[in-house]
């Protein structure tokens, strides 16, 4: 009878220990997920999704085109000082021939960032008598200054177009201003 009691006690202790280990693992796992999914970005962070009004202009004459909208989403890398980004646009000049953009960002100082984006140009399109877009890529190089937690501006972005062989055949310029996308019902 004592042997049976000892065996039952060891068995119950083993089950209890296993339960504690499982609960501990689940608690640690859930804690990690909670930290990674924190939806409240820091006030000085570019991380998140931004609604961006873009105005392109001729780099020589400064003549502007009507503005259009883009959405940019920045994700944080390991150091918190750099990361990746994705972008999509409703630029009427590129509808149907441009892929979404992908790129990276790096912090260059307090609330300032350097961003590079690249997208595929999937077909030819005559934009004006002087410029026909060709199959290849579009690269955007921009410097962003975050003015507060929910706004940023960018001046003098370089927009470059490369043909399928990698030759730069056109360059443009752009300015932008952005507002952080929120769950507010007053944003479009």
PDB file of C-alpha atoms in Angstrom:
ATOM      1  CA  UNK A   1       0.000   0.000   0.000  1.00  0.00           C
ATOM      2  CA  UNK A   2       2.835   2.397   0.785  1.00  0.00           C
ATOM      3  CA  UNK A   3       4.472   1.544  -2.550  1.00  0.00           C
ATOM      4  CA  UNK A   4       1.253   2.411  -4.358  1.00  0.00           C
ATOM      5  CA  UNK A   5       1.013   5.719  -2.442  1.00  0.00           C
ATOM      6  CA  UNK A   6       4.637   6.626  -3.281  1.00  0.00           C
ATOM      7  CA  UNK A   7       4.119   5.775  -6.984  1.00  0.00           C
ATOM      8  CA  UNK A   8       0.902   7.807  -7.080  1.00  0.00           C
ATOM      9  CA  UNK A   9       2.651  10.723  -5.297  1.00  0.00           C
ATOM     10  CA  UNK A  10       5.563  10.704  -7.782  1.00  0.00           C
ATOM     11  CA  UNK A  11       3.144  10.525 -10.696  1.00  0.00           C
ATOM     12  CA  UNK A  12       1.075  13.463  -9.366  1.00  0.00           C
ATOM     13  CA  UNK A  13       4.235  15.482  -8.697  1.00  0.00           C
ATOM     14  CA  UNK A  14       5.457  14.835 -12.233  1.00  0.00           C
ATOM     15  CA  UNK A  15       2.095  15.931 -13.722  1.00  0.00           C
ATOM     16  CA  UNK A  16       2.087  19.075 -11.548  1.00  0.00           C
ATOM     17  CA  UNK A  17       5.669  19.925 -12.580  1.00  0.00           C
ATOM     18  CA  UNK A  18       4.819  19.413 -16.248  1.00  0.00           C
ATOM     19  CA  UNK A  19       1.811  21.719 -15.817  1.00  0.00           C
ATOM     20  CA  UNK A  20       3.970  24.432 -14.272  1.00  0.00           C
ATOM     21  CA  UNK A  21       6.473  24.144 -17.145  1.00  0.00           C
ATOM     22  CA  UNK A  22       3.701  24.376 -19.786  1.00  0.00           C
ATOM     23  CA  UNK A  23       2.113  27.397 -18.076  1.00  0.00           C
ATOM     24  CA  UNK A  24       5.545  29.068 -17.836  1.00  0.00           C
ATOM     25  CA  UNK A  25       6.278  28.498 -21.513  1.00  0.00           C
ATOM     26  CA  UNK A  26       2.869  29.849 -22.527  1.00  0.00           C
ATOM     27  CA  UNK A  27       3.290  32.912 -20.306  1.00  0.00           C
ATOM     28  CA  UNK A  28       6.715  33.677 -21.786  1.00  0.00           C
ATOM     29  CA  UNK A  29       5.425  33.124 -25.311  1.00  0.00           C
ATOM     30  CA  UNK A  30       2.434  35.394 -24.819  1.00  0.00           C
ATOM     31  CA  UNK A  31       4.620  38.108 -23.293  1.00  0.00           C
ATOM     32  CA  UNK A  32       6.812  38.146 -26.403  1.00  0.00           C
ATOM     33  CA  UNK A  33       3.825  38.375 -28.718  1.00  0.00           C
ATOM     34  CA  UNK A  34       2.321  41.220 -26.712  1.00  0.00           C
ATOM     35  CA  UNK A  35       5.500  43.278 -26.948  1.00  0.00           C
ATOM     36  CA  UNK A  36       5.897  42.729 -30.698  1.00  0.00           C
ATOM     37  CA  UNK A  37       2.292  43.689 -31.430  1.00  0.00           C
ATOM     38  CA  UNK A  38       2.288  46.998 -29.530  1.00  0.00           C
ATOM     39  CA  UNK A  39       0.156  49.281 -31.749  1.00  0.00           C
ATOM     40  CA  UNK A  40       1.244  52.528 -30.065  1.00  0.00           C
ATOM     41  CA  UNK A  41       4.363  53.811 -31.843  1.00  0.00           C
ATOM     42  CA  UNK A  42       6.671  56.146 -29.982  1.00  0.00           C
ATOM     43  CA  UNK A  43       6.096  59.834 -30.599  1.00  0.00           C
ATOM     44  CA  UNK A  44       9.405  60.141 -32.435  1.00  0.00           C
ATOM     45  CA  UNK A  45       9.059  56.968 -34.522  1.00  0.00           C
ATOM     46  CA  UNK A  46       8.372  56.769 -38.232  1.00  0.00           C
ATOM     47  CA  UNK A  47       7.092  53.211 -37.744  1.00  0.00           C
ATOM     48  CA  UNK A  48       3.479  52.869 -38.869  1.00  0.00           C
ATOM     49  CA  UNK A  49       1.363  53.717 -41.910  1.00  0.00           C
ATOM     50  CA  UNK A  50       1.264  57.222 -43.344  1.00  0.00           C
ATOM     51  CA  UNK A  51      -1.121  58.936 -45.770  1.00  0.00           C
ATOM     52  CA  UNK A  52       1.146  61.012 -48.024  1.00  0.00           C
ATOM     53  CA  UNK A  53       0.286  63.897 -50.366  1.00  0.00           C
ATOM     54  CA  UNK A  54       2.954  64.021 -53.088  1.00  0.00           C
ATOM     55  CA  UNK A  55       3.626  66.928 -55.451  1.00  0.00           C
ATOM     56  CA  UNK A  56       6.044  66.221 -58.292  1.00  0.00           C
ATOM     57  CA  UNK A  57       7.864  69.036 -60.048  1.00  0.00           C
ATOM     58  CA  UNK A  58      10.364  69.700 -62.802  1.00  0.00           C
ATOM     59  CA  UNK A  59      13.772  69.858 -61.108  1.00  0.00           C
ATOM     60  CA  UNK A  60      14.953  72.693 -63.422  1.00  0.00           C
ATOM     61  CA  UNK A  61      11.871  74.905 -63.820  1.00  0.00           C
ATOM     62  CA  UNK A  62      10.114  73.946 -60.536  1.00  0.00           C
ATOM     63  CA  UNK A  63       6.813  73.670 -62.455  1.00  0.00           C
ATOM     64  CA  UNK A  64       4.531  71.438 -60.399  1.00  0.00           C
ATOM     65  CA  UNK A  65       2.033  68.745 -61.326  1.00  0.00           C
ATOM     66  CA  UNK A  66      -1.270  68.247 -59.460  1.00  0.00           C
ATOM     67  CA  UNK A  67      -0.724  66.343 -56.187  1.00  0.00           C
ATOM     68  CA  UNK A  68      -1.608  62.679 -55.715  1.00  0.00           C
ATOM     69  CA  UNK A  69      -1.741  60.301 -52.740  1.00  0.00           C
ATOM     70  CA  UNK A  70       0.436  57.433 -51.578  1.00  0.00           C
ATOM     71  CA  UNK A  71       0.379  55.124 -48.576  1.00  0.00           C
ATOM     72  CA  UNK A  72       3.740  54.332 -46.939  1.00  0.00           C
ATOM     73  CA  UNK A  73       4.156  51.687 -44.246  1.00  0.00           C
ATOM     74  CA  UNK A  74       7.371  51.626 -42.211  1.00  0.00           C
ATOM     75  CA  UNK A  75       8.380  48.612 -40.125  1.00  0.00           C
ATOM     76  CA  UNK A  76      11.086  48.589 -37.474  1.00  0.00           C
ATOM     77  CA  UNK A  77      14.313  46.628 -37.799  1.00  0.00           C
ATOM     78  CA  UNK A  78      16.323  45.032 -34.998  1.00  0.00           C
ATOM     79  CA  UNK A  79      18.060  48.216 -33.844  1.00  0.00           C
ATOM     80  CA  UNK A  80      15.037  50.532 -33.914  1.00  0.00           C
ATOM     81  CA  UNK A  81      17.119  52.943 -36.007  1.00  0.00           C
ATOM     82  CA  UNK A  82      16.369  51.359 -39.385  1.00  0.00           C
ATOM     83  CA  UNK A  83      13.812  49.125 -41.067  1.00  0.00           C
ATOM     84  CA  UNK A  84      11.882  48.312 -44.203  1.00  0.00           C
ATOM     85  CA  UNK A  85       8.979  50.026 -45.913  1.00  0.00           C
ATOM     86  CA  UNK A  86       6.239  49.347 -48.449  1.00  0.00           C
ATOM     87  CA  UNK A  87       4.463  51.904 -50.592  1.00  0.00           C
ATOM     88  CA  UNK A  88       1.570  52.145 -52.997  1.00  0.00           C
ATOM     89  CA  UNK A  89       0.402  55.165 -54.971  1.00  0.00           C
ATOM     90  CA  UNK A  90      -2.523  56.489 -56.979  1.00  0.00           C
ATOM     91  CA  UNK A  91      -0.279  58.630 -59.215  1.00  0.00           C
ATOM     92  CA  UNK A  92      -2.445  58.959 -62.361  1.00  0.00           C
ATOM     93  CA  UNK A  93       0.646  58.978 -64.603  1.00  0.00           C
ATOM     94  CA  UNK A  94       1.597  55.466 -63.409  1.00  0.00           C
ATOM     95  CA  UNK A  95      -1.768  53.693 -63.099  1.00  0.00           C
ATOM     96  CA  UNK A  96      -1.552  50.163 -64.461  1.00  0.00           C
ATOM     97  CA  UNK A  97       2.176  50.191 -65.213  1.00  0.00           C
ATOM     98  CA  UNK A  98       3.813  50.526 -61.770  1.00  0.00           C
ATOM     99  CA  UNK A  99       4.136  47.893 -59.058  1.00  0.00           C
ATOM    100  CA  UNK A 100       3.940  48.717 -55.357  1.00  0.00           C
ATOM    101  CA  UNK A 101       7.248  50.025 -54.006  1.00  0.00           C
ATOM    102  CA  UNK A 102       9.517  48.315 -51.508  1.00  0.00           C
ATOM    103  CA  UNK A 103      12.440  49.840 -49.681  1.00  0.00           C
ATOM    104  CA  UNK A 104      14.299  50.643 -46.523  1.00  0.00           C
ATOM    105  CA  UNK A 105      14.782  53.512 -44.103  1.00  0.00           C
ATOM    106  CA  UNK A 106      17.457  54.577 -41.645  1.00  0.00           C
ATOM    107  CA  UNK A 107      17.428  57.228 -38.937  1.00  0.00           C
ATOM    108  CA  UNK A 108      19.882  60.033 -39.733  1.00  0.00           C
ATOM    109  CA  UNK A 109      19.303  62.013 -36.540  1.00  0.00           C
ATOM    110  CA  UNK A 110      16.530  63.077 -34.172  1.00  0.00           C
ATOM    111  CA  UNK A 111      13.260  62.746 -36.139  1.00  0.00           C
ATOM    112  CA  UNK A 112      15.038  62.614 -39.522  1.00  0.00           C
ATOM    113  CA  UNK A 113      15.172  59.649 -41.878  1.00  0.00           C
ATOM    114  CA  UNK A 114      16.684  58.658 -45.203  1.00  0.00           C
ATOM    115  CA  UNK A 115      14.395  56.436 -47.298  1.00  0.00           C
ATOM    116  CA  UNK A 116      14.930  54.571 -50.569  1.00  0.00           C
ATOM    117  CA  UNK A 117      12.056  52.961 -52.485  1.00  0.00           C
ATOM    118  CA  UNK A 118      12.067  50.916 -55.680  1.00  0.00           C
ATOM    119  CA  UNK A 119       9.159  49.808 -57.881  1.00  0.00           C
ATOM    120  CA  UNK A 120       8.880  48.051 -61.221  1.00  0.00           C
ATOM    121  CA  UNK A 121       7.685  49.904 -64.320  1.00  0.00           C
ATOM    122  CA  UNK A 122       5.801  47.157 -66.147  1.00  0.00           C
ATOM    123  CA  UNK A 123       5.069  48.832 -69.485  1.00  0.00           C
ATOM    124  CA  UNK A 124       5.744  51.820 -71.697  1.00  0.00           C
ATOM    125  CA  UNK A 125       3.711  54.997 -71.423  1.00  0.00           C
ATOM    126  CA  UNK A 126       4.080  58.399 -73.082  1.00  0.00           C
ATOM    127  CA  UNK A 127       3.912  61.026 -70.334  1.00  0.00           C
ATOM    128  CA  UNK A 128       4.638  63.992 -72.594  1.00  0.00           C
ATOM    129  CA  UNK A 129       6.369  64.587 -75.962  1.00  0.00           C
ATOM    130  CA  UNK A 130       9.735  64.611 -74.169  1.00  0.00           C
ATOM    131  CA  UNK A 131       9.278  61.525 -71.958  1.00  0.00           C
ATOM    132  CA  UNK A 132       8.127  57.962 -72.502  1.00  0.00           C
ATOM    133  CA  UNK A 133       8.334  55.659 -69.497  1.00  0.00           C
ATOM    134  CA  UNK A 134      10.094  52.397 -70.304  1.00  0.00           C
ATOM    135  CA  UNK A 135       9.976  48.920 -68.795  1.00  0.00           C
ATOM    136  CA  UNK A 136      12.427  48.937 -65.868  1.00  0.00           C
ATOM    137  CA  UNK A 137      12.380  50.477 -62.387  1.00  0.00           C
ATOM    138  CA  UNK A 138      11.577  53.675 -60.545  1.00  0.00           C
ATOM    139  CA  UNK A 139      13.775  54.606 -57.581  1.00  0.00           C
ATOM    140  CA  UNK A 140      12.830  57.295 -55.064  1.00  0.00           C
ATOM    141  CA  UNK A 141      15.443  58.769 -52.700  1.00  0.00           C
ATOM    142  CA  UNK A 142      13.971  60.938 -49.980  1.00  0.00           C
ATOM    143  CA  UNK A 143      14.831  62.659 -46.716  1.00  0.00           C
ATOM    144  CA  UNK A 144      12.008  62.901 -44.193  1.00  0.00           C
ATOM    145  CA  UNK A 145      11.689  65.204 -41.187  1.00  0.00           C
ATOM    146  CA  UNK A 146       9.075  64.128 -38.670  1.00  0.00           C
ATOM    147  CA  UNK A 147       7.558  67.341 -37.301  1.00  0.00           C
ATOM    148  CA  UNK A 148       5.550  65.613 -34.542  1.00  0.00           C
ATOM    149  CA  UNK A 149       4.107  62.199 -33.698  1.00  0.00           C
ATOM    150  CA  UNK A 150       1.535  62.359 -36.488  1.00  0.00           C
ATOM    151  CA  UNK A 151       3.059  64.512 -39.256  1.00  0.00           C
ATOM    152  CA  UNK A 152       6.147  64.648 -41.448  1.00  0.00           C
ATOM    153  CA  UNK A 153       7.459  66.584 -44.410  1.00  0.00           C
ATOM    154  CA  UNK A 154       9.936  65.800 -47.123  1.00  0.00           C
ATOM    155  CA  UNK A 155      11.571  68.198 -49.529  1.00  0.00           C
ATOM    156  CA  UNK A 156      13.521  67.555 -52.668  1.00  0.00           C
ATOM    157  CA  UNK A 157      13.026  63.825 -53.185  1.00  0.00           C
ATOM    158  CA  UNK A 158      14.864  62.511 -56.246  1.00  0.00           C
ATOM    159  CA  UNK A 159      12.748  60.302 -58.534  1.00  0.00           C
ATOM    160  CA  UNK A 160      14.806  58.279 -61.007  1.00  0.00           C
ATOM    161  CA  UNK A 161      13.702  55.988 -63.837  1.00  0.00           C
ATOM    162  CA  UNK A 162      15.917  53.166 -65.122  1.00  0.00           C
ATOM    163  CA  UNK A 163      15.395  51.048 -68.242  1.00  0.00           C
ATOM    164  CA  UNK A 164      15.628  47.236 -68.203  1.00  0.00           C
ATOM    165  CA  UNK A 165      19.412  47.486 -68.731  1.00  0.00           C
ATOM    166  CA  UNK A 166      19.842  49.723 -65.662  1.00  0.00           C
ATOM    167  CA  UNK A 167      20.413  52.997 -67.543  1.00  0.00           C
ATOM    168  CA  UNK A 168      18.998  56.133 -65.861  1.00  0.00           C
ATOM    169  CA  UNK A 169      16.925  57.784 -68.597  1.00  0.00           C
ATOM    170  CA  UNK A 170      14.803  60.264 -66.593  1.00  0.00           C
ATOM    171  CA  UNK A 171      14.902  62.107 -63.273  1.00  0.00           C
ATOM    172  CA  UNK A 172      12.238  64.097 -61.478  1.00  0.00           C
ATOM    173  CA  UNK A 173      11.734  65.788 -58.125  1.00  0.00           C
ATOM    174  CA  UNK A 174       8.993  65.702 -55.513  1.00  0.00           C
ATOM    175  CA  UNK A 175       7.885  67.181 -52.210  1.00  0.00           C
ATOM    176  CA  UNK A 176       5.539  65.474 -49.781  1.00  0.00           C
ATOM    177  CA  UNK A 177       3.689  65.926 -46.542  1.00  0.00           C
ATOM    178  CA  UNK A 178       2.186  63.108 -44.513  1.00  0.00           C
ATOM    179  CA  UNK A 179      -0.178  62.324 -41.682  1.00  0.00           C
ATOM    180  CA  UNK A 180      -0.107  59.125 -39.656  1.00  0.00           C
ATOM    181  CA  UNK A 181      -3.022  56.833 -40.543  1.00  0.00           C
ATOM    182  CA  UNK A 182      -5.279  56.407 -37.501  1.00  0.00           C
ATOM    183  CA  UNK A 183      -8.632  54.897 -36.667  1.00  0.00           C
ATOM    184  CA  UNK A 184     -10.191  58.397 -36.684  1.00  0.00           C
ATOM    185  CA  UNK A 185     -13.443  58.634 -38.618  1.00  0.00           C
ATOM    186  CA  UNK A 186     -12.476  62.151 -39.779  1.00  0.00           C
ATOM    187  CA  UNK A 187      -9.712  60.884 -42.093  1.00  0.00           C
ATOM    188  CA  UNK A 188     -10.801  59.935 -45.613  1.00  0.00           C
TER     189      UNK A 188
END
